[in-house]
Amino acid sequence: MSYVVKMDEKNKTIITVIQLLGFQTPQALTFVLFFLFLLMYCVTICGNLLIITLVSYSKTLHSPMYFFLSQLSVMDILLTTDVFPYMLHSMLEKDSATMSISNCIIQFYFFAVSETSECLLLTVMSYDRYVAICKPLHYTLLMSTQFCWITILTSWILSFLSGLIYTIEISKLQFCSPNVIDHFFCDLGPILKLSCSDTTIVQLESTLINVVFACAPVIFIIVSYVYIIVTIFKIPSITGRQKVFSTCSSHLIVVSMFYGTLIFVYLIPRRGQLLNITKFISLLYTTATPMINPIIYSLRNKDLKQVIDRIVNNFLKMHLHHY
């Protein structure tokens, strides 16, 4: 199979296939890491499917907060399914694991869509907590079912459209050898490093989209939580403060993890010696965070725990009755 095509006029080697180096680990650790990542993938899918099922199953969870939580699970499933399968494949195949440029761009497209949609969703979730805590009397009116569906559909549409802006421009580029990306998935920076075309337009679009869909949501979330914290401190009793804060603590933890890793990877200047650290942090927000999100919400949310206990008890009763 031919992996390259020659350009006669400039004598450059145009590549059509790339190799993701992934994690360069000793052979003895390869299978251990493979099964560890496979287990993480299974836990992520099962945990997020559980959240979606619980929210759909229980009428007590039919509220905006849990509706948004189920959508977060959908986005986490999309992200991990985009990244995990090829990463696992490349760990087994090592040097022979390759990916076409078109598939690499498609992987980046769905990665961009899932990350953008999660930024927007976490922003909507912060607004939901702001209304619930700061304007409780208007909560039912402001957070109607129609509003929730409009915000979710808008988030998905904007995410798919912004991802297309990247993808269309990247697909116009030419990519030259060497055909190696020192990463475990096709991110924008590593893709552009392979290009022998002018990437100015793509970089400008990237900056603009990051400002609109990443920086602006962060500012909105920070402002929302300033109002939330001020409102919480106005509550006279410590017990009351703790009870109110517990309703948004899970969201705050998820936001901190998500944006903390993104800021480290994309805003802190990269140096050669930090490459492995960058890959490790990228692993956190592409694989670990989607796995941890359902656990955080399940352990810190009384309603979810009650629904899980009820389902487990019903299952045990049916099982015991059968025998």
Short mmCIF file of N, CA and C in Angstrom, two decimals, residues 101-278:
data_model
loop_
_atom_site.label_atom_id
_atom_site.label_comp_id
_atom_site.label_asym_id
_atom_site.label_seq_id
_atom_site.Cartn_x
_atom_site.Cartn_y
_atom_site.Cartn_z
N ILE A 101 -5.13 10.53 6.49
CA ILE A 101 -5.28 11.94 6.82
C ILE A 101 -6.77 12.30 6.97
N SER A 102 -7.60 11.77 6.09
CA SER A 102 -9.04 12.07 6.16
C SER A 102 -9.64 11.56 7.45
N ASN A 103 -9.27 10.34 7.88
CA ASN A 103 -9.78 9.81 9.15
C ASN A 103 -9.26 10.62 10.34
N CYS A 104 -8.03 11.11 10.22
CA CYS A 104 -7.44 11.94 11.28
C CYS A 104 -8.24 13.23 11.42
N ILE A 105 -8.58 13.85 10.29
CA ILE A 105 -9.36 15.09 10.31
C ILE A 105 -10.76 14.82 10.87
N ILE A 106 -11.35 13.68 10.50
CA ILE A 106 -12.68 13.33 11.02
C ILE A 106 -12.62 13.12 12.53
N GLN A 107 -11.56 12.46 13.01
CA GLN A 107 -11.42 12.28 14.47
C GLN A 107 -11.32 13.62 15.16
N PHE A 108 -10.54 14.54 14.60
CA PHE A 108 -10.43 15.87 15.20
C PHE A 108 -11.77 16.59 15.17
N TYR A 109 -12.54 16.41 14.09
CA TYR A 109 -13.84 17.07 13.98
C TYR A 109 -14.76 16.68 15.13
N PHE A 110 -14.89 15.38 15.39
CA PHE A 110 -15.77 14.94 16.47
C PHE A 110 -15.20 15.29 17.84
N PHE A 111 -13.88 15.34 17.94
CA PHE A 111 -13.27 15.82 19.19
C PHE A 111 -13.64 17.28 19.43
N ALA A 112 -13.52 18.12 18.39
CA ALA A 112 -13.86 19.54 18.51
C ALA A 112 -15.34 19.72 18.83
N VAL A 113 -16.20 18.92 18.20
CA VAL A 113 -17.64 19.01 18.45
C VAL A 113 -17.95 18.68 19.91
N SER A 114 -17.39 17.59 20.42
CA SER A 114 -17.68 17.16 21.79
C SER A 114 -17.14 18.16 22.81
N GLU A 115 -15.93 18.71 22.56
CA GLU A 115 -15.37 19.68 23.50
C GLU A 115 -16.15 20.99 23.49
N THR A 116 -16.52 21.46 22.29
CA THR A 116 -17.29 22.71 22.18
C THR A 116 -18.66 22.56 22.84
N SER A 117 -19.33 21.45 22.56
CA SER A 117 -20.66 21.22 23.14
C SER A 117 -20.58 21.12 24.65
N GLU A 118 -19.49 20.54 25.17
CA GLU A 118 -19.36 20.43 26.62
C GLU A 118 -19.12 21.81 27.25
N CYS A 119 -18.33 22.66 26.58
CA CYS A 119 -18.14 24.03 27.07
C CYS A 119 -19.47 24.75 27.17
N LEU A 120 -20.29 24.63 26.12
CA LEU A 120 -21.58 25.31 26.10
C LEU A 120 -22.53 24.72 27.13
N LEU A 121 -22.52 23.40 27.26
CA LEU A 121 -23.43 22.75 28.21
C LEU A 121 -23.08 23.11 29.65
N LEU A 122 -21.80 23.11 29.99
CA LEU A 122 -21.39 23.48 31.35
C LEU A 122 -21.79 24.92 31.66
N THR A 123 -21.80 25.76 30.63
CA THR A 123 -22.26 27.14 30.80
C THR A 123 -23.75 27.18 31.10
N VAL A 124 -24.53 26.41 30.34
CA VAL A 124 -25.97 26.35 30.58
C VAL A 124 -26.26 25.78 31.97
N MET A 125 -25.48 24.78 32.37
CA MET A 125 -25.67 24.19 33.70
C MET A 125 -25.35 25.19 34.81
N SER A 126 -24.37 26.05 34.58
CA SER A 126 -24.06 27.09 35.57
C SER A 126 -25.21 28.10 35.67
N TYR A 127 -25.83 28.39 34.52
CA TYR A 127 -27.00 29.29 34.53
C TYR A 127 -28.15 28.65 35.29
N ASP A 128 -28.33 27.35 35.09
CA ASP A 128 -29.38 26.61 35.81
C ASP A 128 -29.17 26.70 37.32
N ARG A 129 -27.93 26.55 37.77
CA ARG A 129 -27.63 26.64 39.21
C ARG A 129 -27.79 28.08 39.71
N TYR A 130 -27.44 29.05 38.86
CA TYR A 130 -27.63 30.46 39.23
C TYR A 130 -29.10 30.78 39.45
N VAL A 131 -29.95 30.34 38.52
CA VAL A 131 -31.39 30.61 38.65
C VAL A 131 -31.96 29.88 39.87
N ALA A 132 -31.53 28.62 40.08
CA ALA A 132 -32.06 27.82 41.20
C ALA A 132 -31.71 28.44 42.55
N ILE A 133 -30.51 29.04 42.66
CA ILE A 133 -30.06 29.56 43.95
C ILE A 133 -30.36 31.05 44.12
N CYS A 134 -30.17 31.82 43.06
CA CYS A 134 -30.34 33.27 43.16
C CYS A 134 -31.75 33.75 42.84
N LYS A 135 -32.48 33.00 42.01
CA LYS A 135 -33.84 33.38 41.64
C LYS A 135 -34.78 32.17 41.74
N PRO A 136 -34.88 31.58 42.92
CA PRO A 136 -35.67 30.34 43.07
C PRO A 136 -37.15 30.50 42.74
N LEU A 137 -37.71 31.68 42.98
CA LEU A 137 -39.14 31.88 42.72
C LEU A 137 -39.45 31.91 41.22
N HIS A 138 -38.42 32.22 40.41
CA HIS A 138 -38.62 32.30 38.96
C HIS A 138 -38.07 31.06 38.24
N TYR A 139 -37.64 30.05 39.02
CA TYR A 139 -36.95 28.91 38.42
C TYR A 139 -37.84 28.17 37.40
N THR A 140 -39.05 27.85 37.78
CA THR A 140 -39.95 27.09 36.90
C THR A 140 -40.22 27.85 35.61
N LEU A 141 -40.35 29.16 35.71
CA LEU A 141 -40.63 29.97 34.52
C LEU A 141 -39.42 30.09 33.62
N LEU A 142 -38.25 30.37 34.22
CA LEU A 142 -37.03 30.59 33.42
C LEU A 142 -36.46 29.29 32.86
N MET A 143 -36.55 28.21 33.62
CA MET A 143 -35.97 26.93 33.19
C MET A 143 -37.09 25.99 32.74
N SER A 144 -37.89 26.43 31.80
CA SER A 144 -38.98 25.60 31.27
C SER A 144 -38.42 24.49 30.39
N THR A 145 -39.26 23.50 30.13
CA THR A 145 -38.85 22.38 29.25
C THR A 145 -38.47 22.89 27.87
N GLN A 146 -39.24 23.83 27.36
CA GLN A 146 -38.95 24.40 26.04
C GLN A 146 -37.59 25.09 26.02
N PHE A 147 -37.28 25.87 27.08
CA PHE A 147 -35.99 26.55 27.16
C PHE A 147 -34.84 25.54 27.20
N CYS A 148 -35.01 24.48 27.97
CA CYS A 148 -33.96 23.45 28.08
C CYS A 148 -33.68 22.82 26.72
N TRP A 149 -34.72 22.45 25.99
CA TRP A 149 -34.52 21.83 24.68
C TRP A 149 -33.90 22.80 23.69
N ILE A 150 -34.32 24.05 23.74
CA ILE A 150 -33.76 25.06 22.83
C ILE A 150 -32.27 25.25 23.09
N THR A 151 -31.87 25.33 24.35
CA THR A 151 -30.45 25.52 24.68
C THR A 151 -29.61 24.31 24.28
N ILE A 152 -30.14 23.10 24.49
CA ILE A 152 -29.40 21.89 24.12
C ILE A 152 -29.24 21.79 22.60
N LEU A 153 -30.34 21.98 21.88
CA LEU A 153 -30.28 21.91 20.41
C LEU A 153 -29.36 22.99 19.85
N THR A 154 -29.42 24.18 20.43
CA THR A 154 -28.54 25.27 19.99
C THR A 154 -27.08 24.92 20.24
N SER A 155 -26.79 24.33 21.40
CA SER A 155 -25.43 23.93 21.74
C SER A 155 -24.89 22.91 20.73
N TRP A 156 -25.71 21.90 20.41
CA TRP A 156 -25.28 20.88 19.45
C TRP A 156 -25.08 21.48 18.06
N ILE A 157 -26.02 22.32 17.62
CA ILE A 157 -25.92 22.91 16.28
C ILE A 157 -24.68 23.80 16.16
N LEU A 158 -24.46 24.65 17.16
CA LEU A 158 -23.28 25.51 17.14
C LEU A 158 -21.99 24.70 17.17
N SER A 159 -21.99 23.61 17.92
CA SER A 159 -20.80 22.75 18.01
C SER A 159 -20.49 22.10 16.68
N PHE A 160 -21.51 21.55 16.02
CA PHE A 160 -21.29 20.91 14.72
C PHE A 160 -20.87 21.92 13.66
N LEU A 161 -21.45 23.12 13.70
CA LEU A 161 -21.10 24.14 12.71
C LEU A 161 -19.69 24.67 12.94
N SER A 162 -19.32 24.93 14.19
CA SER A 162 -17.96 25.42 14.48
C SER A 162 -16.91 24.36 14.14
N GLY A 163 -17.25 23.09 14.37
CA GLY A 163 -16.35 22.01 13.99
C GLY A 163 -16.15 21.95 12.49
N LEU A 164 -17.21 22.23 11.73
CA LEU A 164 -17.10 22.24 10.26
C LEU A 164 -16.15 23.32 9.77
N ILE A 165 -16.12 24.46 10.46
CA ILE A 165 -15.22 25.54 10.06
C ILE A 165 -13.78 25.05 10.09
N TYR A 166 -13.41 24.37 11.20
CA TYR A 166 -12.07 23.77 11.28
C TYR A 166 -11.86 22.78 10.14
N THR A 167 -12.77 21.84 10.05
CA THR A 167 -12.59 20.69 9.16
C THR A 167 -12.45 21.10 7.70
N ILE A 168 -13.29 22.03 7.25
CA ILE A 168 -13.25 22.46 5.86
C ILE A 168 -11.91 23.10 5.53
N GLU A 169 -11.41 23.96 6.42
CA GLU A 169 -10.14 24.63 6.16
C GLU A 169 -8.96 23.66 6.24
N ILE A 170 -9.00 22.75 7.22
CA ILE A 170 -7.91 21.77 7.36
C ILE A 170 -7.86 20.85 6.15
N SER A 171 -9.03 20.48 5.63
CA SER A 171 -9.07 19.57 4.48
C SER A 171 -8.47 20.20 3.22
N LYS A 172 -8.36 21.52 3.20
CA LYS A 172 -7.76 22.20 2.04
C LYS A 172 -6.24 22.21 2.09
N LEU A 173 -5.68 21.88 3.27
CA LEU A 173 -4.23 21.92 3.43
C LEU A 173 -3.56 20.70 2.80
N GLN A 174 -2.29 20.86 2.50
CA GLN A 174 -1.46 19.73 2.08
C GLN A 174 -0.54 19.37 3.23
N PHE A 175 -0.26 18.07 3.37
CA PHE A 175 0.53 17.58 4.48
C PHE A 175 1.77 16.86 3.96
N CYS A 176 2.92 17.23 4.53
CA CYS A 176 4.20 16.71 4.05
C CYS A 176 4.85 15.83 5.11
N SER A 177 5.77 14.98 4.66
CA SER A 177 6.49 14.08 5.56
C SER A 177 7.40 14.90 6.48
N PRO A 178 7.75 14.36 7.65
CA PRO A 178 7.45 13.01 8.14
C PRO A 178 5.98 12.88 8.56
N ASN A 179 5.46 11.67 8.42
CA ASN A 179 4.03 11.42 8.66
C ASN A 179 3.77 10.88 10.06
N VAL A 180 4.43 11.49 11.06
CA VAL A 180 4.33 11.00 12.44
C VAL A 180 3.78 12.12 13.33
N ILE A 181 2.78 11.78 14.14
CA ILE A 181 2.23 12.69 15.14
C ILE A 181 2.53 12.12 16.52
N ASP A 182 3.26 12.88 17.32
CA ASP A 182 3.63 12.42 18.66
C ASP A 182 2.50 12.74 19.64
N HIS A 183 1.39 12.02 19.47
CA HIS A 183 0.21 12.19 20.32
C HIS A 183 -0.60 10.90 20.23
N PHE A 184 -1.66 10.80 21.05
CA PHE A 184 -2.49 9.59 21.00
C PHE A 184 -3.81 9.83 20.29
N PHE A 185 -4.05 11.09 19.84
CA PHE A 185 -5.21 11.37 18.99
C PHE A 185 -4.89 12.58 18.13
N CYS A 186 -5.72 12.84 17.13
CA CYS A 186 -5.47 13.92 16.18
C CYS A 186 -6.01 15.24 16.73
N ASP A 187 -5.14 16.00 17.37
CA ASP A 187 -5.49 17.31 17.86
C ASP A 187 -5.06 18.35 16.81
N LEU A 188 -5.55 19.58 16.97
CA LEU A 188 -5.30 20.61 15.96
C LEU A 188 -3.82 20.94 15.80
N GLY A 189 -3.14 21.17 16.93
CA GLY A 189 -1.72 21.53 16.87
C GLY A 189 -0.87 20.50 16.14
N PRO A 190 -0.91 19.23 16.54
CA PRO A 190 -0.12 18.20 15.83
C PRO A 190 -0.48 18.08 14.35
N ILE A 191 -1.76 18.26 14.00
CA ILE A 191 -2.16 18.18 12.58
C ILE A 191 -1.52 19.32 11.80
N LEU A 192 -1.58 20.53 12.33
CA LEU A 192 -1.03 21.69 11.61
C LEU A 192 0.49 21.60 11.47
N LYS A 193 1.16 20.93 12.42
CA LYS A 193 2.62 20.78 12.31
C LYS A 193 3.01 19.98 11.07
N LEU A 194 2.14 19.10 10.61
CA LEU A 194 2.43 18.28 9.43
C LEU A 194 2.17 19.03 8.13
N SER A 195 1.50 20.16 8.21
CA SER A 195 1.10 20.86 6.99
C SER A 195 2.26 21.64 6.38
N CYS A 196 2.35 21.56 5.05
CA CYS A 196 3.33 22.37 4.32
C CYS A 196 2.63 23.50 3.58
N SER A 197 1.35 23.76 3.95
CA SER A 197 0.59 24.88 3.41
C SER A 197 0.57 26.00 4.44
N ASP A 198 0.04 27.15 4.05
CA ASP A 198 -0.11 28.28 4.95
C ASP A 198 -1.30 28.00 5.88
N THR A 199 -1.03 27.96 7.18
CA THR A 199 -2.07 27.62 8.16
C THR A 199 -2.61 28.85 8.90
N THR A 200 -2.31 30.03 8.40
CA THR A 200 -2.71 31.27 9.08
C THR A 200 -4.22 31.35 9.27
N ILE A 201 -4.97 31.02 8.22
CA ILE A 201 -6.43 31.11 8.30
C ILE A 201 -6.98 30.16 9.35
N VAL A 202 -6.46 28.93 9.37
CA VAL A 202 -6.92 27.94 10.34
C VAL A 202 -6.62 28.42 11.76
N GLN A 203 -5.44 28.98 11.97
CA GLN A 203 -5.05 29.45 13.30
C GLN A 203 -5.91 30.63 13.75
N LEU A 204 -6.23 31.54 12.82
CA LEU A 204 -7.10 32.66 13.14
C LEU A 204 -8.51 32.18 13.50
N GLU A 205 -9.01 31.22 12.70
CA GLU A 205 -10.33 30.65 13.00
C GLU A 205 -10.31 29.95 14.35
N SER A 206 -9.23 29.26 14.63
CA SER A 206 -9.10 28.56 15.92
C SER A 206 -9.14 29.55 17.08
N THR A 207 -8.41 30.64 16.95
CA THR A 207 -8.39 31.66 18.00
C THR A 207 -9.77 32.26 18.21
N LEU A 208 -10.44 32.60 17.11
CA LEU A 208 -11.78 33.21 17.21
C LEU A 208 -12.78 32.26 17.85
N ILE A 209 -12.76 30.99 17.41
CA ILE A 209 -13.69 30.00 17.95
C ILE A 209 -13.42 29.73 19.43
N ASN A 210 -12.12 29.71 19.80
CA ASN A 210 -11.78 29.49 21.21
C ASN A 210 -12.27 30.64 22.08
N VAL A 211 -12.18 31.87 21.56
CA VAL A 211 -12.67 33.03 22.32
C VAL A 211 -14.17 32.94 22.52
N VAL A 212 -14.90 32.57 21.44
CA VAL A 212 -16.36 32.54 21.49
C VAL A 212 -16.87 31.36 22.31
N PHE A 213 -16.29 30.17 22.09
CA PHE A 213 -16.87 28.95 22.68
C PHE A 213 -16.10 28.41 23.89
N ALA A 214 -14.99 29.05 24.27
CA ALA A 214 -14.25 28.59 25.45
C ALA A 214 -14.06 29.72 26.45
N CYS A 215 -13.49 30.84 26.00
CA CYS A 215 -13.21 31.95 26.92
C CYS A 215 -14.50 32.61 27.42
N ALA A 216 -15.42 32.91 26.50
CA ALA A 216 -16.68 33.54 26.89
C ALA A 216 -17.48 32.68 27.88
N PRO A 217 -17.61 31.36 27.63
CA PRO A 217 -18.28 30.52 28.62
C PRO A 217 -17.61 30.52 29.99
N VAL A 218 -16.26 30.54 30.02
CA VAL A 218 -15.55 30.57 31.30
C VAL A 218 -15.91 31.84 32.08
N ILE A 219 -15.92 32.97 31.37
CA ILE A 219 -16.27 34.24 32.01
C ILE A 219 -17.70 34.18 32.55
N PHE A 220 -18.61 33.64 31.75
CA PHE A 220 -20.01 33.52 32.17
C PHE A 220 -20.12 32.65 33.41
N ILE A 221 -19.41 31.52 33.43
CA ILE A 221 -19.46 30.60 34.57
C ILE A 221 -18.91 31.27 35.82
N ILE A 222 -17.79 31.99 35.68
CA ILE A 222 -17.19 32.68 36.83
C ILE A 222 -18.16 33.71 37.40
N VAL A 223 -18.76 34.52 36.52
CA VAL A 223 -19.72 35.54 36.98
C VAL A 223 -20.91 34.88 37.67
N SER A 224 -21.40 33.77 37.09
CA SER A 224 -22.54 33.05 37.70
C SER A 224 -22.20 32.60 39.11
N TYR A 225 -20.99 32.06 39.29
CA TYR A 225 -20.62 31.55 40.61
C TYR A 225 -20.30 32.66 41.59
N VAL A 226 -19.89 33.82 41.10
CA VAL A 226 -19.73 34.97 42.01
C VAL A 226 -21.08 35.32 42.61
N TYR A 227 -22.12 35.39 41.77
CA TYR A 227 -23.47 35.68 42.25
C TYR A 227 -23.96 34.57 43.18
N ILE A 228 -23.66 33.31 42.81
CA ILE A 228 -24.08 32.17 43.64
C ILE A 228 -23.44 32.23 45.02
N ILE A 229 -22.13 32.49 45.06
CA ILE A 229 -21.40 32.54 46.34
C ILE A 229 -21.91 33.70 47.21
N VAL A 230 -22.14 34.86 46.57
CA VAL A 230 -22.67 36.00 47.32
C VAL A 230 -24.02 35.66 47.92
N THR A 231 -24.88 35.00 47.15
CA THR A 231 -26.20 34.61 47.64
C THR A 231 -26.11 33.60 48.78
N ILE A 232 -25.17 32.64 48.64
CA ILE A 232 -25.00 31.61 49.67
C ILE A 232 -24.55 32.26 50.99
N PHE A 233 -23.64 33.25 50.92
CA PHE A 233 -23.15 33.89 52.16
C PHE A 233 -24.22 34.74 52.84
N LYS A 234 -25.27 35.07 52.11
CA LYS A 234 -26.37 35.82 52.71
C LYS A 234 -27.30 34.93 53.54
N ILE A 235 -27.15 33.61 53.36
CA ILE A 235 -27.97 32.67 54.14
C ILE A 235 -27.46 32.66 55.58
N PRO A 236 -28.32 32.89 56.56
CA PRO A 236 -27.85 33.04 57.95
C PRO A 236 -27.26 31.79 58.58
N SER A 237 -27.85 30.62 58.33
CA SER A 237 -27.38 29.40 59.00
C SER A 237 -26.31 28.68 58.19
N ILE A 238 -25.35 28.09 58.91
CA ILE A 238 -24.29 27.33 58.25
C ILE A 238 -24.86 26.09 57.57
N THR A 239 -25.82 25.45 58.21
CA THR A 239 -26.48 24.26 57.63
C THR A 239 -27.15 24.62 56.32
N GLY A 240 -27.83 25.77 56.31
CA GLY A 240 -28.49 26.22 55.09
C GLY A 240 -27.50 26.50 53.97
N ARG A 241 -26.36 27.10 54.31
CA ARG A 241 -25.32 27.36 53.32
C ARG A 241 -24.80 26.06 52.72
N GLN A 242 -24.52 25.10 53.60
CA GLN A 242 -23.99 23.81 53.12
C GLN A 242 -24.99 23.10 52.23
N LYS A 243 -26.26 23.15 52.59
CA LYS A 243 -27.30 22.48 51.81
C LYS A 243 -27.42 23.10 50.42
N VAL A 244 -27.39 24.43 50.35
CA VAL A 244 -27.51 25.11 49.06
C VAL A 244 -26.26 24.87 48.23
N PHE A 245 -25.08 24.97 48.85
CA PHE A 245 -23.84 24.79 48.10
C PHE A 245 -23.72 23.37 47.55
N SER A 246 -24.27 22.40 48.26
CA SER A 246 -24.18 21.00 47.81
C SER A 246 -24.90 20.79 46.49
N THR A 247 -25.88 21.66 46.17
CA THR A 247 -26.62 21.50 44.92
C THR A 247 -25.79 21.89 43.69
N CYS A 248 -24.71 22.65 43.91
CA CYS A 248 -23.88 23.05 42.76
C CYS A 248 -22.43 22.59 42.89
N SER A 249 -22.10 21.88 43.97
CA SER A 249 -20.72 21.47 44.19
C SER A 249 -20.23 20.49 43.12
N SER A 250 -21.10 19.55 42.71
CA SER A 250 -20.71 18.58 41.68
C SER A 250 -20.38 19.28 40.37
N HIS A 251 -21.23 20.22 39.99
CA HIS A 251 -21.00 20.97 38.75
C HIS A 251 -19.70 21.77 38.84
N LEU A 252 -19.43 22.37 39.99
CA LEU A 252 -18.22 23.16 40.17
C LEU A 252 -16.97 22.29 40.06
N ILE A 253 -17.02 21.08 40.61
CA ILE A 253 -15.89 20.16 40.52
C ILE A 253 -15.64 19.76 39.06
N VAL A 254 -16.71 19.42 38.33
CA VAL A 254 -16.59 19.02 36.93
C VAL A 254 -16.05 20.17 36.09
N VAL A 255 -16.55 21.38 36.31
CA VAL A 255 -16.07 22.56 35.58
C VAL A 255 -14.59 22.79 35.85
N SER A 256 -14.18 22.68 37.11
CA SER A 256 -12.77 22.90 37.48
C SER A 256 -11.86 21.89 36.81
N MET A 257 -12.27 20.63 36.81
CA MET A 257 -11.47 19.59 36.17
C MET A 257 -11.38 19.80 34.66
N PHE A 258 -12.52 20.09 34.05
CA PHE A 258 -12.59 20.23 32.60
C PHE A 258 -11.77 21.41 32.11
N TYR A 259 -12.03 22.59 32.67
CA TYR A 259 -11.33 23.79 32.22
C TYR A 259 -9.89 23.84 32.72
N GLY A 260 -9.63 23.26 33.88
CA GLY A 260 -8.25 23.23 34.38
C GLY A 260 -7.31 22.51 33.43
N THR A 261 -7.74 21.35 32.95
CA THR A 261 -6.90 20.59 32.02
C THR A 261 -6.81 21.28 30.66
N LEU A 262 -7.91 21.85 30.18
CA LEU A 262 -7.90 22.54 28.89
C LEU A 262 -6.96 23.74 28.92
N ILE A 263 -7.00 24.52 30.00
CA ILE A 263 -6.14 25.69 30.13
C ILE A 263 -4.68 25.27 30.14
N PHE A 264 -4.36 24.20 30.85
CA PHE A 264 -2.97 23.73 30.91
C PHE A 264 -2.47 23.33 29.54
N VAL A 265 -3.29 22.61 28.77
CA VAL A 265 -2.86 22.08 27.48
C VAL A 265 -2.80 23.16 26.41
N TYR A 266 -3.82 24.04 26.37
CA TYR A 266 -3.95 24.94 25.23
C TYR A 266 -3.50 26.37 25.48
N LEU A 267 -3.41 26.81 26.75
CA LEU A 267 -3.04 28.19 27.02
C LEU A 267 -1.63 28.36 27.55
N ILE A 268 -1.11 27.33 28.23
CA ILE A 268 0.26 27.42 28.73
C ILE A 268 1.21 27.10 27.58
N PRO A 269 2.25 27.95 27.33
CA PRO A 269 3.19 27.70 26.23
C PRO A 269 3.84 26.34 26.36
N ARG A 270 3.97 25.66 25.22
CA ARG A 270 4.53 24.31 25.22
C ARG A 270 6.03 24.34 25.00
N ARG A 271 6.72 23.45 25.67
CA ARG A 271 8.14 23.26 25.46
C ARG A 271 8.38 21.77 25.27
N GLY A 272 9.49 21.44 24.65
CA GLY A 272 9.79 20.04 24.33
C GLY A 272 9.78 19.15 25.56
N GLN A 273 10.31 19.68 26.66
CA GLN A 273 10.40 18.86 27.86
C GLN A 273 9.05 18.62 28.52
N LEU A 274 8.03 19.42 28.12
CA LEU A 274 6.70 19.26 28.70
C LEU A 274 5.77 18.41 27.85
N LEU A 275 6.31 17.83 26.77
CA LEU A 275 5.47 17.10 25.83
C LEU A 275 4.75 15.93 26.48
N ASN A 276 5.49 15.13 27.27
CA ASN A 276 4.87 13.98 27.91
C ASN A 276 3.83 14.41 28.95
N ILE A 277 4.11 15.53 29.65
CA ILE A 277 3.14 16.05 30.60
C ILE A 277 1.88 16.50 29.88
N THR A 278 2.07 17.15 28.72
CA THR A 278 0.94 17.61 27.92
C THR A 278 0.08 16.43 27.48
#
